[in-house]
Short mmCIF file of C-alpha atoms and ligand atoms in Angstrom, two decimals:
data_model
loop_
_atom_site.label_atom_id
_atom_site.label_comp_id
_atom_site.label_asym_id
_atom_site.label_seq_id
_atom_site.Cartn_x
_atom_site.Cartn_y
_atom_site.Cartn_z
CA MET Q 1004 99.46 87.44 137.07
CA LEU Q 1005 101.84 85.33 134.88
CA ASP Q 1006 104.67 83.25 136.40
CA ILE Q 1007 107.30 84.51 133.84
CA GLN Q 1008 110.31 82.38 135.16
CA SER Q 1009 108.26 79.28 135.16
CA ILE Q 1010 106.94 80.25 131.50
CA ARG Q 1011 110.31 80.91 130.42
CA LYS Q 1012 111.32 77.18 131.29
CA ASP Q 1013 108.78 76.20 128.59
CA PHE Q 1014 111.10 77.95 125.89
CA PRO Q 1015 114.55 75.95 125.72
CA ILE Q 1016 115.92 78.40 123.19
CA LEU Q 1017 115.78 81.14 125.82
CA GLN Q 1018 118.55 79.28 127.84
CA ARG Q 1019 121.03 79.98 124.79
CA THR Q 1020 124.02 82.10 124.67
CA ILE Q 1021 124.86 84.21 121.82
CA TYR Q 1022 128.53 85.48 121.68
CA ASP Q 1023 128.76 84.52 125.57
CA HIS Q 1024 125.86 86.68 126.30
CA PRO Q 1025 122.46 85.37 127.35
CA LEU Q 1026 119.96 85.79 124.43
CA ILE Q 1027 117.62 88.54 124.67
CA TYR Q 1028 115.04 87.83 121.90
CA PHE Q 1029 113.31 90.92 121.08
CA ASP Q 1030 112.29 89.97 117.53
CA ASN Q 1031 108.85 88.51 118.27
CA SER Q 1032 106.91 90.51 115.58
CA ALA Q 1033 109.10 88.64 113.13
CA THR Q 1034 108.38 85.10 114.62
CA THR Q 1035 108.02 83.89 118.37
CA GLN Q 1036 109.76 81.00 119.99
CA LYS Q 1037 108.20 77.84 120.40
CA PRO Q 1038 107.18 76.31 123.74
CA ARG Q 1039 108.21 72.44 124.16
CA CYS Q 1040 104.56 71.35 124.13
CA VAL Q 1041 104.26 72.46 120.29
CA VAL Q 1042 107.62 70.95 119.35
CA GLU Q 1043 106.79 67.83 121.20
CA LYS Q 1044 103.32 67.50 119.48
CA ILE Q 1045 105.00 67.82 115.99
CA GLU Q 1046 107.39 64.76 117.33
CA GLU Q 1047 104.68 62.95 118.61
CA GLU Q 1048 102.35 63.25 115.31
CA TYR Q 1049 105.39 62.29 113.15
CA TYR Q 1050 106.06 59.35 115.19
CA ASN Q 1051 102.78 58.20 116.14
CA VAL Q 1052 100.21 59.20 113.68
CA ASN Q 1053 101.69 60.37 110.55
CA ALA Q 1054 99.66 59.17 107.32
CA ASN Q 1055 98.13 61.49 104.76
CA ILE Q 1056 94.54 62.63 105.69
CA HIS Q 1057 91.18 62.90 104.07
CA ARG Q 1058 91.67 59.81 101.68
CA GLY Q 1059 92.67 56.80 103.68
CA VAL Q 1060 90.48 54.13 105.04
CA HIS Q 1061 93.26 52.64 107.27
CA PHE Q 1062 93.44 53.58 110.89
CA LEU Q 1063 96.28 55.86 110.85
CA SER Q 1064 94.95 57.93 107.92
CA GLN Q 1065 91.59 58.27 110.10
CA GLN Q 1066 93.42 59.07 113.11
CA ALA Q 1067 95.55 61.98 111.51
CA THR Q 1068 92.40 63.14 109.72
CA GLU Q 1069 90.71 63.61 112.99
CA ALA Q 1070 93.48 65.27 114.45
CA HIS Q 1071 93.66 67.83 111.61
CA GLU Q 1072 89.90 68.33 111.77
CA GLU Q 1073 89.97 68.78 115.54
CA ALA Q 1074 92.65 71.41 115.01
CA ARG Q 1075 90.44 73.27 112.72
CA LYS Q 1076 87.86 73.22 115.54
CA THR Q 1077 90.48 74.62 118.12
CA VAL Q 1078 90.91 77.48 115.68
CA GLN Q 1079 87.46 78.05 115.24
CA ARG Q 1080 86.99 78.26 119.25
CA PHE Q 1081 89.92 80.45 119.54
CA LEU Q 1082 88.59 82.99 117.04
CA ASN Q 1083 85.05 82.30 117.83
CA ALA Q 1084 83.92 81.46 114.30
CA ARG Q 1085 80.70 80.12 113.84
CA SER Q 1086 81.62 77.07 112.05
CA PRO Q 1087 84.71 75.05 111.25
CA SER Q 1088 83.89 75.54 107.55
CA GLU Q 1089 84.92 79.19 107.95
CA ILE Q 1090 88.64 78.23 108.87
CA ILE Q 1091 91.12 77.72 105.89
CA PHE Q 1092 94.62 76.34 106.38
CA THR Q 1093 97.00 78.30 104.71
CA ARG Q 1094 100.70 78.78 104.73
CA GLY Q 1095 100.35 81.93 106.56
CA THR Q 1096 98.79 85.52 106.52
CA THR Q 1097 100.64 86.24 103.18
CA GLU Q 1098 98.89 83.36 101.48
CA ALA Q 1099 95.61 83.93 103.14
CA ILE Q 1100 95.79 87.70 101.84
CA ASN Q 1101 97.10 86.08 98.29
CA LEU Q 1102 94.02 83.64 98.42
CA VAL Q 1103 91.36 86.57 98.96
CA ALA Q 1104 93.16 89.05 96.66
CA SER Q 1105 92.96 86.30 93.86
CA SER Q 1106 89.62 84.64 94.35
CA PHE Q 1107 87.82 88.03 95.36
CA THR Q 1108 89.35 90.06 92.24
CA ASP Q 1109 88.22 87.33 90.02
CA ALA Q 1110 84.74 87.09 91.30
CA CYS Q 1111 83.70 90.57 92.45
CA MET Q 1112 86.06 93.15 90.51
CA SER Q 1113 86.35 94.40 87.18
CA VAL Q 1114 88.52 97.41 85.83
CA GLY Q 1115 88.28 100.40 87.52
CA ASP Q 1116 87.18 99.10 90.83
CA GLU Q 1117 89.03 100.09 93.91
CA VAL Q 1118 90.47 98.62 96.95
CA ILE Q 1119 91.29 100.77 100.03
CA VAL Q 1120 94.43 99.78 101.96
CA SER Q 1121 96.51 101.82 104.44
CA VAL Q 1122 100.15 103.11 104.33
CA MET Q 1123 100.95 101.37 107.28
CA GLU Q 1124 100.27 97.58 105.66
CA HIS Q 1125 102.93 95.06 105.43
CA HIS Q 1126 103.99 94.21 101.84
CA SER Q 1127 101.80 91.12 101.98
CA ASN Q 1128 98.87 93.30 101.97
CA ILE Q 1129 100.12 95.73 99.36
CA VAL Q 1130 101.77 93.53 96.71
CA PRO Q 1131 98.81 90.93 96.03
CA TRP Q 1132 96.59 93.82 95.28
CA GLN Q 1133 99.24 95.35 92.85
CA ILE Q 1134 99.56 92.11 91.04
CA GLN Q 1135 95.67 91.96 90.74
CA ALA Q 1136 95.67 95.61 89.56
CA ALA Q 1137 98.15 94.80 87.02
CA LYS Q 1138 96.17 91.84 85.95
CA LYS Q 1139 92.61 93.25 86.04
CA GLY Q 1140 93.01 97.18 86.02
CA ILE Q 1141 91.66 97.63 89.55
CA SER Q 1142 93.42 100.45 91.73
CA LEU Q 1143 94.56 100.86 95.45
CA LYS Q 1144 93.34 104.04 97.59
CA VAL Q 1145 95.78 104.41 100.44
CA VAL Q 1146 94.63 105.69 103.99
CA PRO Q 1147 97.33 108.01 105.42
CA ILE Q 1148 98.57 108.08 109.11
CA ASN Q 1149 99.08 111.15 111.61
CA GLU Q 1150 102.24 111.95 113.31
CA ARG Q 1151 101.43 109.71 116.27
CA GLY Q 1152 101.19 106.64 113.63
CA GLU Q 1153 97.46 106.52 113.73
CA LEU Q 1154 95.21 105.83 110.84
CA ILE Q 1155 93.15 109.19 110.06
CA VAL Q 1156 89.80 108.03 110.13
CA GLU Q 1157 88.14 110.90 108.49
CA GLU Q 1158 90.46 110.48 105.38
CA TYR Q 1159 89.73 106.87 105.31
CA GLU Q 1160 85.92 107.86 105.06
CA LYS Q 1161 86.70 110.05 102.20
CA LEU Q 1162 88.24 107.34 100.24
CA PHE Q 1163 84.97 105.42 99.79
CA SER Q 1164 83.26 105.65 96.12
CA GLU Q 1165 80.85 103.78 94.23
CA LYS Q 1166 83.79 101.87 92.78
CA THR Q 1167 85.12 100.73 96.37
CA ARG Q 1168 84.75 96.79 96.30
CA LEU Q 1169 86.83 95.69 99.32
CA VAL Q 1170 88.92 97.26 102.10
CA SER Q 1171 91.85 95.43 103.33
CA LEU Q 1172 93.47 96.88 106.53
CA THR Q 1173 96.00 95.61 109.37
CA HIS Q 1174 94.55 95.05 112.61
CA VAL Q 1175 98.14 96.11 114.45
CA SER Q 1176 101.16 97.73 112.58
CA ASN Q 1177 104.25 95.71 112.71
CA VAL Q 1178 106.30 98.76 112.69
CA LEU Q 1179 104.52 101.17 114.74
CA GLY Q 1180 102.45 98.87 117.07
CA THR Q 1181 99.42 100.91 116.28
CA VAL Q 1182 96.23 98.87 117.34
CA ASN Q 1183 93.88 100.38 114.71
CA PRO Q 1184 90.06 101.02 115.68
CA ILE Q 1185 89.27 97.88 113.77
CA ARG Q 1186 85.63 97.61 114.77
CA GLN Q 1187 85.03 101.39 113.82
CA LEU Q 1188 86.96 100.81 110.45
CA ILE Q 1189 84.74 97.64 109.75
CA ASP Q 1190 81.48 99.50 110.69
CA ILE Q 1191 82.64 102.29 108.33
CA ALA Q 1192 83.20 99.85 105.43
CA HIS Q 1193 79.82 98.11 106.11
CA ASN Q 1194 77.97 101.39 106.11
CA HIS Q 1195 79.27 101.86 102.55
CA GLY Q 1196 78.09 98.29 101.79
CA VAL Q 1197 82.05 97.04 101.42
CA PRO Q 1198 83.26 93.88 102.73
CA ILE Q 1199 86.58 93.82 104.47
CA LEU Q 1200 89.68 91.71 105.20
CA ILE Q 1201 91.79 92.23 108.34
CA ASP Q 1202 95.48 91.34 108.33
CA GLY Q 1203 95.60 89.89 111.95
CA ALA Q 1204 99.35 88.77 111.93
CA GLN Q 1205 100.16 91.14 114.56
CA ALA Q 1206 97.00 91.21 116.66
CA VAL Q 1207 96.12 87.50 117.36
CA PRO Q 1208 99.21 86.82 119.51
CA HIS Q 1209 98.68 89.93 121.57
CA ILE Q 1210 95.04 90.83 121.99
CA PRO Q 1211 91.74 88.95 122.07
CA VAL Q 1212 90.06 88.59 118.60
CA ASP Q 1213 86.54 87.53 118.47
CA VAL Q 1214 85.79 87.40 114.66
CA GLN Q 1215 82.00 87.30 115.38
CA ALA Q 1216 82.10 90.54 117.46
CA LEU Q 1217 84.38 92.01 114.95
CA ASP Q 1218 82.16 91.23 111.89
CA ALA Q 1219 84.85 91.45 109.43
CA GLU Q 1220 84.16 89.22 106.35
CA PHE Q 1221 87.87 88.02 106.28
CA TYR Q 1222 90.55 87.58 109.01
CA ALA Q 1223 93.82 86.40 108.38
CA PHE Q 1224 96.92 85.27 110.61
CA SER Q 1225 100.08 83.25 110.95
CA GLY Q 1226 100.95 80.44 113.21
CA HIS Q 1227 104.52 81.08 113.67
CA LYS Q 1228 103.73 84.66 115.12
CA ILE Q 1229 101.70 82.94 117.79
CA TYR Q 1230 104.01 80.37 119.15
CA GLY Q 1231 103.05 77.86 116.46
CA PRO Q 1232 105.12 76.13 113.51
CA THR Q 1233 106.15 77.92 110.35
CA GLY Q 1234 104.49 77.13 107.33
CA ILE Q 1235 100.66 76.97 108.64
CA GLY Q 1236 98.44 80.13 108.88
CA ILE Q 1237 94.62 80.69 108.90
CA LEU Q 1238 92.12 82.46 106.60
CA TYR Q 1239 88.85 83.07 108.60
CA GLY Q 1240 85.83 83.92 105.95
CA LYS Q 1241 82.26 84.40 106.70
CA GLU Q 1242 80.74 81.28 105.03
CA GLU Q 1243 78.46 83.23 102.50
CA TRP Q 1244 81.55 85.04 101.16
CA LEU Q 1245 83.77 81.96 101.04
CA ASP Q 1246 80.71 80.04 99.19
CA ARG Q 1247 81.05 83.02 96.72
CA LEU Q 1248 84.43 82.99 95.99
CA PRO Q 1249 86.19 80.57 93.40
CA PRO Q 1250 88.98 78.24 94.35
CA TYR Q 1251 92.49 79.85 94.58
CA GLN Q 1252 94.50 76.64 93.45
CA GLY Q 1253 93.39 73.65 91.74
CA GLY Q 1254 94.51 69.97 92.69
CA GLY Q 1255 93.55 66.99 95.01
CA GLU Q 1256 91.26 67.64 97.93
CA MET Q 1257 89.59 70.53 96.73
CA ILE Q 1258 87.38 68.89 94.13
CA ALA Q 1259 84.08 66.81 94.36
CA SER Q 1260 84.61 65.02 91.16
CA VAL Q 1261 87.00 65.45 87.87
CA SER Q 1262 86.57 64.53 84.63
CA PHE Q 1263 87.74 66.17 81.37
CA GLU Q 1264 84.30 67.19 80.69
CA LYS Q 1265 83.51 68.73 83.87
CA THR Q 1266 85.11 69.13 87.29
CA THR Q 1267 83.08 70.28 90.35
CA PHE Q 1268 84.51 71.47 93.61
CA ASN Q 1269 84.53 70.34 97.16
CA GLU Q 1270 82.50 72.03 99.84
CA LEU Q 1271 83.84 74.47 102.31
CA PRO Q 1272 86.55 74.55 103.68
CA PHE Q 1273 88.07 72.04 101.43
CA LYS Q 1274 87.36 73.98 98.30
CA PHE Q 1275 90.26 76.28 99.36
CA GLU Q 1276 92.82 73.69 100.44
CA ALA Q 1277 94.55 72.19 97.37
CA GLY Q 1278 96.81 69.37 97.88
CA THR Q 1279 98.07 67.48 101.05
CA PRO Q 1280 97.68 70.10 103.94
CA ASP Q 1281 100.11 70.66 106.65
CA TYR Q 1282 98.42 68.28 108.98
CA ILE Q 1283 101.26 68.34 111.33
CA GLY Q 1284 101.50 71.99 111.37
CA SER Q 1285 97.84 72.37 112.11
CA THR Q 1286 97.82 70.20 115.22
CA ALA Q 1287 101.00 71.61 116.36
CA LEU Q 1288 99.21 75.29 115.78
CA ALA Q 1289 96.35 74.04 117.83
CA GLU Q 1290 98.63 73.00 120.55
CA ALA Q 1291 100.03 76.65 120.50
CA LEU Q 1292 96.58 78.09 120.58
CA ARG Q 1293 95.83 76.11 123.78
CA TYR Q 1294 99.04 77.17 125.36
CA VAL Q 1295 98.49 80.87 124.86
CA SER Q 1296 94.80 80.16 126.06
CA ARG Q 1297 96.09 78.49 129.21
CA LEU Q 1298 98.26 81.65 129.98
CA GLY Q 1299 95.23 83.90 129.03
CA ILE Q 1300 95.41 86.27 126.26
CA ASN Q 1301 93.97 89.25 128.36
CA GLU Q 1302 96.97 88.50 130.83
CA ILE Q 1303 99.50 88.39 128.00
CA ALA Q 1304 98.01 91.81 126.66
CA ALA Q 1305 98.52 93.44 130.09
CA TYR Q 1306 101.76 91.99 130.89
CA GLU Q 1307 103.20 92.91 127.35
CA HIS Q 1308 101.69 96.32 127.96
CA SER Q 1309 103.77 96.95 130.95
CA LEU Q 1310 106.93 95.77 129.23
CA LEU Q 1311 106.10 98.07 126.62
CA GLN Q 1312 105.46 101.11 128.84
CA TYR Q 1313 108.64 100.47 130.68
CA ALA Q 1314 110.88 100.03 127.64
CA THR Q 1315 109.35 103.08 126.02
CA GLU Q 1316 110.01 105.44 129.13
CA GLN Q 1317 113.58 103.98 129.66
CA LEU Q 1318 114.17 104.62 125.76
CA LYS Q 1319 113.06 107.99 126.03
CA GLN Q 1320 115.85 108.69 128.87
CA ILE Q 1321 118.40 107.94 125.95
CA GLU Q 1322 119.90 111.29 124.18
CA GLY Q 1323 118.61 111.61 120.82
CA THR Q 1324 116.04 109.01 120.66
CA ARG Q 1325 113.28 109.08 118.11
CA ILE Q 1326 110.48 106.83 118.70
CA PHE Q 1327 108.25 106.08 115.56
CA GLY Q 1328 104.79 105.10 116.43
CA GLU Q 1329 103.00 106.74 119.78
CA ALA Q 1330 99.58 105.61 119.14
CA ALA Q 1331 97.19 105.90 122.14
CA GLU Q 1332 96.51 102.12 121.53
CA LYS Q 1333 99.84 100.36 121.06
CA SER Q 1334 100.98 96.69 121.09
CA SER Q 1335 104.40 95.57 122.42
CA VAL Q 1336 106.72 97.01 119.65
CA ILE Q 1337 109.06 99.76 119.62
CA SER Q 1338 110.58 101.10 116.47
CA PHE Q 1339 113.23 103.73 116.97
CA LEU Q 1340 116.40 105.39 115.76
CA ILE Q 1341 119.25 107.01 118.12
CA GLY Q 1342 120.62 110.37 116.88
CA SER Q 1343 122.39 109.70 113.38
CA ILE Q 1344 123.29 105.99 114.06
CA HIS Q 1345 122.19 103.70 111.22
CA HIS Q 1346 119.67 101.27 111.91
CA TYR Q 1347 122.04 98.60 110.64
CA ASP Q 1348 124.83 99.65 113.12
CA MET Q 1349 122.83 99.65 116.07
CA GLY Q 1350 121.40 96.20 115.08
CA MET Q 1351 124.48 94.37 114.60
CA LEU Q 1352 126.25 95.65 117.74
CA LEU Q 1353 123.27 94.78 119.85
CA ASP Q 1354 123.59 91.37 118.26
CA ARG Q 1355 127.18 91.26 119.46
CA LEU Q 1356 125.79 91.54 122.92
CA GLY Q 1357 123.31 88.80 122.59
CA ILE Q 1358 120.34 91.12 121.85
CA ALA Q 1359 118.22 90.06 118.87
CA VAL Q 1360 116.32 92.91 117.23
CA ARG Q 1361 115.15 93.76 113.86
CA THR Q 1362 116.45 96.48 111.41
CA GLY Q 1363 115.59 97.84 108.10
CA HIS Q 1364 111.96 98.58 106.54
CA HIS Q 1365 110.28 95.64 108.11
CA CYS Q 1366 108.37 94.94 104.83
CA ALA Q 1367 106.72 98.41 105.10
CA GLU Q 1368 108.66 100.39 102.54
CA PRO Q 1369 105.72 102.62 101.68
CA LEU Q 1370 105.25 103.43 105.56
CA MET Q 1371 109.02 104.19 105.75
CA HIS Q 1372 108.76 106.64 102.84
CA ALA Q 1373 105.75 108.31 104.42
CA MET Q 1374 107.91 108.69 107.67
CA GLY Q 1375 110.72 110.04 105.52
CA ILE Q 1376 113.23 107.37 106.71
CA GLU Q 1377 115.13 104.20 105.28
CA GLY Q 1378 114.53 101.92 108.39
CA THR Q 1379 114.36 101.51 112.34
CA VAL Q 1380 115.64 99.38 115.00
CA ARG Q 1381 112.52 97.28 116.30
CA ALA Q 1382 112.24 95.72 119.43
CA SER Q 1383 109.07 93.52 119.81
CA PHE Q 1384 108.44 91.74 122.92
CA ALA Q 1385 106.51 88.70 123.99
CA PHE Q 1386 105.23 87.27 127.25
CA TYR Q 1387 108.52 85.52 128.08
CA ASN Q 1388 110.52 88.63 127.92
CA THR Q 1389 111.17 90.64 131.20
CA ILE Q 1390 112.10 93.74 132.95
CA GLU Q 1391 115.60 92.78 133.34
CA GLU Q 1392 116.22 92.00 129.69
CA ILE Q 1393 114.73 95.48 129.01
CA ASP Q 1394 117.38 97.10 131.36
CA SER Q 1395 120.17 95.23 129.52
CA PHE Q 1396 118.88 96.21 126.31
CA ILE Q 1397 118.75 99.74 127.39
CA ALA Q 1398 122.21 99.73 128.79
CA ALA Q 1399 123.33 98.25 125.60
CA VAL Q 1400 121.60 100.87 123.19
CA GLU Q 1401 123.30 103.73 125.54
CA ARG Q 1402 126.81 101.96 125.29
CA VAL Q 1403 126.37 101.84 121.42
CA ARG Q 1404 125.10 105.37 121.37
CA LYS Q 1405 128.37 106.52 123.45
CA MET Q 1406 130.60 104.53 120.98
CA PHE Q 1407 129.22 106.40 117.91
CA LEU Q 1408 128.34 109.72 119.09
CA ASN Q 1409 131.33 109.76 121.58
CA LYS Q 1410 129.53 111.90 124.39
N1 PLP V 1146 101.06 91.29 107.94
C1 PLP V 1146 101.90 91.59 109.06
C2 PLP V 1146 101.20 92.76 109.64
C3 PLP V 1146 103.08 91.10 109.32
O1 PLP V 1146 103.82 91.53 110.40
C4 PLP V 1146 103.34 90.01 108.62
C5 PLP V 1146 104.76 89.28 109.04
O2 PLP V 1146 105.91 89.94 109.70
C6 PLP V 1146 102.79 89.64 107.56
C7 PLP V 1146 101.67 90.24 107.39
C8 PLP V 1146 103.34 88.42 107.05
O3 PLP V 1146 103.30 87.27 107.75
P1 PLP V 1146 103.69 85.81 107.09
O4 PLP V 1146 105.26 86.18 106.47
O5 PLP V 1146 103.86 84.96 108.39
O6 PLP V 1146 102.88 85.39 106.15
#
């Protein structure tokens, strides 16, 4: 059992008031708040260890390098990767997917080849492929969803052809909360001899992820969505695949030697880390992962599930509620609309009551088109949220409903 009241003390921002109301932060899918230990780690690094890494003989540079490489090992253990060489530091999920889209397309795809994505992808797992499609003449095949917001596995199977080179799917939908049957989807790709990239941005903060057990070739996530700093994320890749792919960007760190006649590239993981990496961000991310591990990802999942269930039951009591995404397996995200109330109106009025939710298309416009709507209100929960906060949220939604619909 998590001690939520004591956990909340680790997050100073939760003590804030907004328009004289206590902050209720339900925008955790967009980004999570940071525990004191993560922010203190950043301060400690800058005040005591800061020096550029990998190239200095001096003490500080070596200490900073050790901290950065130790952080890589923390991520490796967190994901249960085979080796630290399989962990690439990126700016986030978006950059990780762009890296694979660019390098994989260069190395492994030609005109007419196909990538399978799904209709529930975040733009960051659609647009990088469209950019490659425009450059290289590849095309996208799209897995549809059913009325509960689950991927239709039979339709997914039908999309494979002799031209399929890669599958790129989200583990958990940021809009619907659907937890995809990712192991099954990976197995199906492998049965067709096709590698697969998983967008884990909304999975890693909420459910246990073991990349060896999953067996996907690539897996991406963002630090800021798992209580870490902004600007740092992870691309996990199986070593044999990362070895096969060309560098994504050129610059310092990623080379073995440079001359105008011939440049050779560094070994993994440095081949994919051009320029000065965010070595402060990496150590702060490691601190966040240690924090999450101390609480226990299974305990987090169970508690967040209880919040989801309670909020769903309560929201359904409100007249005119439509919930988008009712998958059997769901993470702690609720997208909804109330009657004809516009999502922006609901979001703005909730904000006036101190409640932070997200409104709009949530960077998933194709999904909105598929559902025939413009946007939703999205409440997304983290382990520091409480049943009392959900009660206040439900009362606020009901108040807004009455105001607009006058009944
Ligand atoms: N994928 C999913 C499912 C997301 O929810 C997000 C962010 O909301 C991203 C990718 C992009 O993450 P980032 O902006 O941290 O790169």
